[in-house]
């Protein structure tokens, strides 16, 4: 009988014109408050209910009814936290005619009753970028959903892959499907950077209450405070910043004892080119918190291509090297190490050139900044404030501060 059913579904797939389920899903998102049924949705798609159920599940990894439930529960959460509507009114607005059934359904899906949810509405937070994840972790919050990838976020992937339930994509693989994943995850709130298209912002805000953090205009400390107020963790934010400032002061003293007024530069190797490089994280840690002496007197932030001859003229005492991971950059880096001009550089001659990874040195968040401070302290002094830190450079030696 099973083979016969599959055969009939396959025949219908062949006979039917191409079904655009995006239109059906958009219809569900606009009419979730109405009493929708599989038969009605299948009729709109101009296919049989049985084929519709099979096709929707294969396309989106969940049934149409489960997707509808996600839409309704997500919207109910917003009404519960952002309005003064009574439970019966909220039930009607999200497609349930019986408030008691809605209450039972909500508790089954969310794990707590609507009244309990109001008292603690932001238990499941979604991070829409690695930097946001780095801010939430500083607040002792492990996000329910976040971008995790062994290529783009190796540290977060290795440490938190089992604790973060929904793994979203990031970088080249990031696409509109992430919004669908968030609907399925049913977050109580979303935190995202503000550098998004307006359409994407509206879709995120439609899933759950969303904070858009003004990333370019504010420091990581200001961003952390904003997020902390949004999720009710202001005390944790203040404690984190106080601890970081104390550790930074200690690191500044120790590194100054080790290197004095010697000069520093960060070089980014991209393709066949060398770049004097300074992003916000590098600027804040190296040149603000630690007061290191920059060899290159450029603007506050820069990514300026230079020649090997120009680097010879700058000739820093210490070089931190960021090598882009693609083949051309790695090939150039291997070749560069055999150049006579490169080997004559002061930092190279005395063994003071160090490879640093893009993770965390290219992320601007409280957690990443703290990791950078740990790493550079270990790099230049041999001390490690975190006794459990990975042995990336030098020898790890626990030290109380």
Short mmCIF file of C-alpha atoms in Angstrom, two decimals:
data_model
loop_
_atom_site.label_atom_id
_atom_site.label_comp_id
_atom_site.label_asym_id
_atom_site.label_seq_id
_atom_site.Cartn_x
_atom_site.Cartn_y
_atom_site.Cartn_z
CA UNK A 1 0.00 0.00 0.00
CA UNK A 2 2.89 2.36 0.84
CA UNK A 3 4.47 1.84 -2.59
CA UNK A 4 1.10 2.55 -4.22
CA UNK A 5 0.76 5.85 -2.30
CA UNK A 6 4.25 6.92 -3.30
CA UNK A 7 3.51 6.04 -6.91
CA UNK A 8 0.35 8.18 -6.91
CA UNK A 9 2.25 11.12 -5.38
CA UNK A 10 4.96 10.81 -8.02
CA UNK A 11 2.35 10.72 -10.81
CA UNK A 12 0.74 13.88 -9.44
CA UNK A 13 4.14 15.60 -9.18
CA UNK A 14 4.77 14.86 -12.87
CA UNK A 15 1.25 15.96 -13.97
CA UNK A 16 1.11 19.13 -11.85
CA UNK A 17 2.60 22.42 -12.98
CA UNK A 18 5.48 23.71 -10.85
CA UNK A 19 4.05 24.54 -7.42
CA UNK A 20 5.34 27.78 -5.86
CA UNK A 21 5.16 27.04 -2.15
CA UNK A 22 6.64 30.46 -1.39
CA UNK A 23 3.28 32.00 -2.29
CA UNK A 24 1.46 29.52 -0.06
CA UNK A 25 3.80 30.24 2.81
CA UNK A 26 3.40 33.99 2.31
CA UNK A 27 -0.37 33.48 2.40
CA UNK A 28 0.00 31.62 5.72
CA UNK A 29 2.12 34.45 7.14
CA UNK A 30 -0.56 37.00 6.24
CA UNK A 31 -3.60 34.91 7.27
CA UNK A 32 -2.29 32.91 10.25
CA UNK A 33 -5.09 34.40 12.39
CA UNK A 34 -7.72 32.73 10.20
CA UNK A 35 -8.92 29.09 10.56
CA UNK A 36 -6.64 27.66 7.85
CA UNK A 37 -6.73 23.98 6.90
CA UNK A 38 -4.59 21.66 4.80
CA UNK A 39 -7.46 21.23 2.34
CA UNK A 40 -7.71 25.01 1.89
CA UNK A 41 -3.97 25.45 1.39
CA UNK A 42 -3.80 22.50 -1.03
CA UNK A 43 -6.65 24.01 -3.04
CA UNK A 44 -4.74 27.30 -3.29
CA UNK A 45 -1.74 25.33 -4.55
CA UNK A 46 -3.98 23.49 -7.02
CA UNK A 47 -2.82 20.06 -5.85
CA UNK A 48 -4.28 17.29 -3.72
CA UNK A 49 -4.07 17.55 0.09
CA UNK A 50 -1.92 14.39 0.25
CA UNK A 51 0.57 15.73 -2.27
CA UNK A 52 0.58 19.16 -0.57
CA UNK A 53 1.42 17.62 2.83
CA UNK A 54 4.24 15.58 1.30
CA UNK A 55 5.65 18.45 -0.77
CA UNK A 56 5.59 21.03 2.05
CA UNK A 57 7.35 18.65 4.46
CA UNK A 58 10.03 17.76 1.90
CA UNK A 59 10.61 21.42 1.01
CA UNK A 60 10.72 22.99 4.47
CA UNK A 61 11.49 20.10 6.80
CA UNK A 62 8.28 20.50 8.80
CA UNK A 63 4.57 20.14 8.17
CA UNK A 64 2.39 23.06 7.09
CA UNK A 65 0.44 22.77 10.36
CA UNK A 66 3.64 22.96 12.42
CA UNK A 67 4.71 26.02 10.43
CA UNK A 68 1.34 27.63 11.07
CA UNK A 69 1.65 26.87 14.78
CA UNK A 70 5.10 28.52 14.82
CA UNK A 71 3.66 31.66 13.24
CA UNK A 72 0.82 31.80 15.76
CA UNK A 73 2.96 31.15 18.85
CA UNK A 74 5.60 33.70 17.77
CA UNK A 75 2.90 36.34 17.31
CA UNK A 76 1.24 35.42 20.60
CA UNK A 77 4.53 36.03 22.41
CA UNK A 78 4.63 39.54 21.03
CA UNK A 79 1.06 40.29 22.06
CA UNK A 80 1.75 38.96 25.56
CA UNK A 81 4.79 41.18 26.07
CA UNK A 82 3.91 44.26 24.02
CA UNK A 83 0.19 44.80 24.59
CA UNK A 84 -2.40 44.95 27.35
CA UNK A 85 -4.78 42.61 25.54
CA UNK A 86 -6.60 39.95 27.50
CA UNK A 87 -5.82 36.30 26.89
CA UNK A 88 -9.08 35.74 25.01
CA UNK A 89 -8.33 38.67 22.70
CA UNK A 90 -4.82 37.39 22.01
CA UNK A 91 -6.15 33.90 21.29
CA UNK A 92 -8.55 35.29 18.68
CA UNK A 93 -5.86 37.46 17.10
CA UNK A 94 -3.58 34.48 16.51
CA UNK A 95 -6.20 32.10 15.17
CA UNK A 96 -7.61 30.28 18.23
CA UNK A 97 -11.28 30.67 19.06
CA UNK A 98 -10.97 29.08 22.51
CA UNK A 99 -8.70 30.85 25.01
CA UNK A 100 -8.38 27.70 27.14
CA UNK A 101 -7.25 25.64 24.17
CA UNK A 102 -4.83 28.45 23.25
CA UNK A 103 -3.42 28.46 26.79
CA UNK A 104 -2.87 24.67 26.74
CA UNK A 105 -1.34 24.87 23.27
CA UNK A 106 0.99 27.71 24.30
CA UNK A 107 2.23 25.80 27.34
CA UNK A 108 2.80 22.67 25.27
CA UNK A 109 4.80 24.54 22.64
CA UNK A 110 6.71 27.02 24.83
CA UNK A 111 7.03 25.03 28.05
CA UNK A 112 5.35 27.61 30.29
CA UNK A 113 1.86 29.09 30.52
CA UNK A 114 1.11 32.51 28.98
CA UNK A 115 0.99 34.12 32.44
CA UNK A 116 4.39 32.63 33.40
CA UNK A 117 5.84 33.74 30.07
CA UNK A 118 4.85 37.36 30.76
CA UNK A 119 6.90 37.32 33.98
CA UNK A 120 10.04 36.04 32.18
CA UNK A 121 9.52 36.74 28.47
CA UNK A 122 13.07 36.62 27.14
CA UNK A 123 14.44 33.23 27.97
CA UNK A 124 15.29 32.13 24.41
CA UNK A 125 17.42 34.72 22.61
CA UNK A 126 18.54 34.42 18.99
CA UNK A 127 21.82 36.01 17.86
CA UNK A 128 21.83 37.09 14.22
CA UNK A 129 25.63 37.43 13.88
CA UNK A 130 28.79 36.09 15.55
CA UNK A 131 29.46 39.51 17.15
CA UNK A 132 26.02 39.44 18.78
CA UNK A 133 26.77 35.94 20.04
CA UNK A 134 29.97 37.32 21.56
CA UNK A 135 27.96 39.96 23.41
CA UNK A 136 25.35 37.51 24.74
CA UNK A 137 28.01 35.12 26.04
CA UNK A 138 29.53 38.00 28.00
CA UNK A 139 26.13 38.34 29.70
CA UNK A 140 26.14 34.62 30.61
CA UNK A 141 23.50 33.93 27.97
CA UNK A 142 23.95 31.05 25.55
CA UNK A 143 21.73 31.91 22.58
CA UNK A 144 19.08 29.45 21.45
CA UNK A 145 19.98 30.21 17.82
CA UNK A 146 23.19 31.66 16.37
CA UNK A 147 25.53 31.46 13.35
CA UNK A 148 27.81 28.48 13.92
CA UNK A 149 30.25 27.29 11.31
CA UNK A 150 33.58 25.51 11.55
CA UNK A 151 35.02 27.91 8.95
CA UNK A 152 33.67 31.31 10.01
CA UNK A 153 33.30 30.81 13.77
CA UNK A 154 35.62 27.94 14.77
CA UNK A 155 35.84 28.88 18.46
CA UNK A 156 32.09 29.20 18.96
CA UNK A 157 31.51 26.10 16.85
CA UNK A 158 33.91 23.94 18.85
CA UNK A 159 32.83 25.15 22.28
CA UNK A 160 29.09 25.74 21.91
CA UNK A 161 27.85 23.51 19.08
CA UNK A 162 26.06 21.17 21.50
CA UNK A 163 24.56 23.93 23.65
CA UNK A 164 23.20 26.15 20.86
CA UNK A 165 20.27 24.24 19.44
CA UNK A 166 19.78 26.02 16.12
CA UNK A 167 22.89 26.45 13.97
CA UNK A 168 22.45 29.23 11.43
CA UNK A 169 24.72 30.01 8.49
CA UNK A 170 27.09 32.93 8.16
CA UNK A 171 29.40 34.47 5.57
CA UNK A 172 29.10 33.26 2.01
CA UNK A 173 26.40 30.72 2.90
CA UNK A 174 24.11 33.21 4.69
CA UNK A 175 20.78 33.53 2.90
CA UNK A 176 17.06 34.17 3.35
CA UNK A 177 16.58 30.63 4.64
CA UNK A 178 17.92 31.82 8.01
CA UNK A 179 14.66 33.69 8.59
CA UNK A 180 12.73 30.46 8.10
CA UNK A 181 15.01 28.73 10.61
CA UNK A 182 14.27 31.46 13.14
CA UNK A 183 10.51 31.01 12.73
CA UNK A 184 10.97 27.33 13.51
CA UNK A 185 13.20 28.10 16.53
CA UNK A 186 10.49 30.32 18.12
CA UNK A 187 12.88 32.73 19.87
CA UNK A 188 11.47 35.00 22.57
CA UNK A 189 13.68 37.83 21.28
CA UNK A 190 16.25 38.49 18.56
CA UNK A 191 19.37 40.64 18.71
CA UNK A 192 20.89 41.77 15.42
CA UNK A 193 23.21 44.42 14.03
CA UNK A 194 21.58 47.38 12.34
CA UNK A 195 23.46 46.97 9.04
CA UNK A 196 20.62 45.07 7.39
CA UNK A 197 18.20 45.76 4.57
CA UNK A 198 14.94 47.29 5.76
CA UNK A 199 12.99 44.30 4.43
CA UNK A 200 15.15 41.92 6.47
CA UNK A 201 14.66 44.06 9.58
CA UNK A 202 10.89 43.96 9.15
CA UNK A 203 10.90 40.18 8.78
CA UNK A 204 13.01 39.73 11.91
CA UNK A 205 10.74 42.05 13.89
CA UNK A 206 7.77 40.02 12.69
CA UNK A 207 9.21 36.84 14.23
CA UNK A 208 9.96 38.19 17.71
CA UNK A 209 10.80 41.45 19.50
CA UNK A 210 14.10 42.51 17.94
CA UNK A 211 16.89 44.84 19.04
CA UNK A 212 18.94 46.30 16.21
CA UNK A 213 22.31 47.31 17.66
CA UNK A 214 23.96 50.36 16.01
CA UNK A 215 27.26 48.57 15.43
CA UNK A 216 29.27 51.24 13.63
CA UNK A 217 28.36 54.18 15.84
CA UNK A 218 28.93 52.63 19.27
CA UNK A 219 31.74 50.93 21.18
CA UNK A 220 31.50 47.29 22.25
CA UNK A 221 30.86 48.49 25.82
CA UNK A 222 27.92 50.66 24.71
CA UNK A 223 26.55 47.82 22.59
CA UNK A 224 26.84 45.45 25.55
CA UNK A 225 24.88 47.87 27.76
CA UNK A 226 22.12 48.21 25.13
CA UNK A 227 21.78 44.46 24.76
CA UNK A 228 21.88 43.98 28.53
CA UNK A 229 18.98 46.40 29.04
CA UNK A 230 17.01 44.60 26.31
CA UNK A 231 17.46 41.15 27.88
CA UNK A 232 17.43 42.22 31.52
CA UNK A 233 21.13 41.62 32.27
CA UNK A 234 22.43 45.08 33.14
CA UNK A 235 24.22 43.85 36.28
CA UNK A 236 26.12 41.23 34.29
CA UNK A 237 27.20 43.85 31.71
CA UNK A 238 28.62 46.15 34.39
CA UNK A 239 30.48 43.26 36.05
CA UNK A 240 31.97 42.10 32.73
CA UNK A 241 33.26 45.58 31.83
CA UNK A 242 34.73 46.09 35.31
CA UNK A 243 36.54 42.74 35.12
CA UNK A 244 37.82 43.50 31.62
CA UNK A 245 39.16 46.94 32.60
CA UNK A 246 40.97 45.41 35.58
CA UNK A 247 42.52 42.71 33.40
CA UNK A 248 43.45 45.22 30.68
CA UNK A 249 45.28 47.40 33.24
CA UNK A 250 47.24 44.37 34.44
CA UNK A 251 48.05 43.30 30.86
CA UNK A 252 49.19 46.82 29.94
CA UNK A 253 51.67 46.84 32.82
CA UNK A 254 53.05 43.37 32.06
CA UNK A 255 53.40 43.94 28.30
CA UNK A 256 55.03 47.32 28.86
CA UNK A 257 57.59 45.62 31.11
CA UNK A 258 58.25 43.07 28.36
CA UNK A 259 58.44 45.30 25.25
CA UNK A 260 58.85 48.87 26.48
CA UNK A 261 58.33 51.41 23.68
CA UNK A 262 58.96 49.01 20.82
CA UNK A 263 56.71 49.46 17.79
CA UNK A 264 53.88 47.24 16.58
CA UNK A 265 52.10 46.72 13.29
CA UNK A 266 49.37 44.40 12.04
CA UNK A 267 49.77 43.17 8.46
CA UNK A 268 46.94 41.60 6.51
CA UNK A 269 47.93 39.34 3.62
CA UNK A 270 45.19 39.21 1.01
CA UNK A 271 45.82 37.71 -2.41
CA UNK A 272 49.22 38.90 -3.60
CA UNK A 273 49.15 42.04 -1.50
CA UNK A 274 50.27 43.35 1.88
CA UNK A 275 48.01 45.69 3.84
CA UNK A 276 48.68 47.76 6.93
CA UNK A 277 45.58 46.80 8.86
CA UNK A 278 43.65 48.04 11.87
CA UNK A 279 40.00 47.20 12.55
CA UNK A 280 37.98 48.40 15.55
CA UNK A 281 38.86 45.44 17.76
CA UNK A 282 42.58 45.71 17.05
CA UNK A 283 42.52 49.48 17.61
CA UNK A 284 40.68 49.18 20.92
CA UNK A 285 42.84 46.40 22.38
CA UNK A 286 46.31 47.23 21.05
CA UNK A 287 46.31 50.99 20.85
CA UNK A 288 43.68 52.09 23.39
CA UNK A 289 43.63 49.52 26.20
CA UNK A 290 47.30 48.44 26.03
CA UNK A 291 48.72 51.72 24.68
CA UNK A 292 51.15 49.92 22.37
CA UNK A 293 53.31 52.06 20.11
CA UNK A 294 52.05 51.83 16.49
CA UNK A 295 54.73 51.70 13.81
CA UNK A 296 52.30 52.99 11.20
CA UNK A 297 50.90 56.45 11.96
CA UNK A 298 47.80 56.21 9.80
CA UNK A 299 44.18 56.95 10.53
CA UNK A 300 42.34 55.33 13.43
CA UNK A 301 41.12 52.45 11.23
CA UNK A 302 42.79 51.43 8.00
CA UNK A 303 43.30 48.69 5.44
CA UNK A 304 46.01 50.28 3.27
CA UNK A 305 47.86 48.30 0.65
CA UNK A 306 51.64 48.72 0.85
CA UNK A 307 54.68 47.29 -0.91
CA UNK A 308 57.33 45.17 0.74
CA UNK A 309 59.72 48.11 0.29
CA UNK A 310 57.33 50.42 2.19
CA UNK A 311 57.11 47.84 4.96
CA UNK A 312 60.92 47.83 5.11
CA UNK A 313 60.85 51.59 5.63
CA UNK A 314 58.31 51.29 8.49
CA UNK A 315 60.24 48.29 9.89
CA UNK A 316 58.23 47.58 13.10
CA UNK A 317 59.76 45.78 16.08
CA UNK A 318 56.78 43.42 16.26
CA UNK A 319 54.53 42.11 13.48
CA UNK A 320 51.11 40.51 13.89
CA UNK A 321 50.09 38.73 10.68
CA UNK A 322 46.55 38.04 9.48
CA UNK A 323 46.65 35.69 6.47
CA UNK A 324 43.36 35.36 4.60
CA UNK A 325 42.46 31.68 4.37
CA UNK A 326 41.96 31.32 0.62
CA UNK A 327 44.59 29.70 -1.61
CA UNK A 328 46.08 32.82 -3.25
CA UNK A 329 46.82 34.49 0.10
CA UNK A 330 48.33 31.35 1.61
CA UNK A 331 50.49 30.77 -1.47
CA UNK A 332 51.74 34.35 -1.36
CA UNK A 333 52.51 34.02 2.36
CA UNK A 334 54.58 30.88 1.76
CA UNK A 335 56.48 32.63 -1.05
CA UNK A 336 56.95 35.82 0.99
CA UNK A 337 58.84 33.98 3.70
CA UNK A 338 61.64 33.26 1.23
CA UNK A 339 62.08 36.89 0.10
CA UNK A 340 65.37 38.40 1.22
CA UNK A 341 63.60 41.72 1.95
CA UNK A 342 61.07 40.00 4.20
CA UNK A 343 63.70 38.07 6.11
CA UNK A 344 65.66 41.30 6.74
CA UNK A 345 62.72 42.93 8.54
CA UNK A 346 63.57 43.69 12.17
CA UNK A 347 60.59 41.76 13.55
CA UNK A 348 61.32 38.72 11.38
CA UNK A 349 65.05 38.67 12.18
CA UNK A 350 64.49 38.63 15.93
CA UNK A 351 61.54 36.21 15.84
CA UNK A 352 58.90 38.80 16.71
CA UNK A 353 56.44 38.12 13.88
CA UNK A 354 53.34 36.17 14.85
CA UNK A 355 50.41 34.69 12.96
CA UNK A 356 47.06 35.63 14.49
CA UNK A 357 43.71 34.06 13.54
CA UNK A 358 40.78 36.03 12.15
CA UNK A 359 38.73 34.49 14.98
CA UNK A 360 38.73 36.46 17.31
CA UNK A 361 40.84 39.29 15.81
CA UNK A 362 38.19 40.29 13.25
CA UNK A 363 35.19 40.23 15.59
CA UNK A 364 34.02 43.26 17.57
CA UNK A 365 32.31 41.99 20.71
CA UNK A 366 32.95 41.78 24.44
CA UNK A 367 33.79 38.08 24.28
CA UNK A 368 36.14 38.43 21.29
CA UNK A 369 37.92 41.47 22.79
CA UNK A 370 38.51 39.51 25.99
CA UNK A 371 39.96 36.58 24.04
CA UNK A 372 42.24 38.95 22.12
CA UNK A 373 43.54 40.40 25.38
CA UNK A 374 44.24 36.89 26.72
CA UNK A 375 46.06 35.94 23.55
CA UNK A 376 48.29 38.99 23.31
CA UNK A 377 49.17 38.78 27.01
CA UNK A 378 50.19 35.16 26.49
CA UNK A 379 52.04 36.08 23.29
CA UNK A 380 54.31 38.72 24.83
CA UNK A 381 54.63 37.69 28.48
CA UNK A 382 53.89 33.98 28.74
CA UNK A 383 51.14 34.71 31.28
CA UNK A 384 47.61 33.54 30.63
CA UNK A 385 44.77 35.04 32.72
CA UNK A 386 42.59 32.09 31.71
CA UNK A 387 44.19 28.81 32.86
CA UNK A 388 41.89 26.90 30.48
CA UNK A 389 42.83 28.90 27.39
CA UNK A 390 44.07 27.08 24.32
CA UNK A 391 47.86 27.01 24.01
CA UNK A 392 47.99 29.09 20.85
CA UNK A 393 51.26 30.95 21.37
CA UNK A 394 54.14 30.44 23.77
CA UNK A 395 53.69 28.54 27.00
CA UNK A 396 50.52 28.77 29.04
CA UNK A 397 51.03 29.75 32.66
CA UNK A 398 48.07 30.49 34.91
CA UNK A 399 48.36 33.77 36.77
CA UNK A 400 46.00 35.29 39.31
CA UNK A 401 45.04 38.90 38.65
#
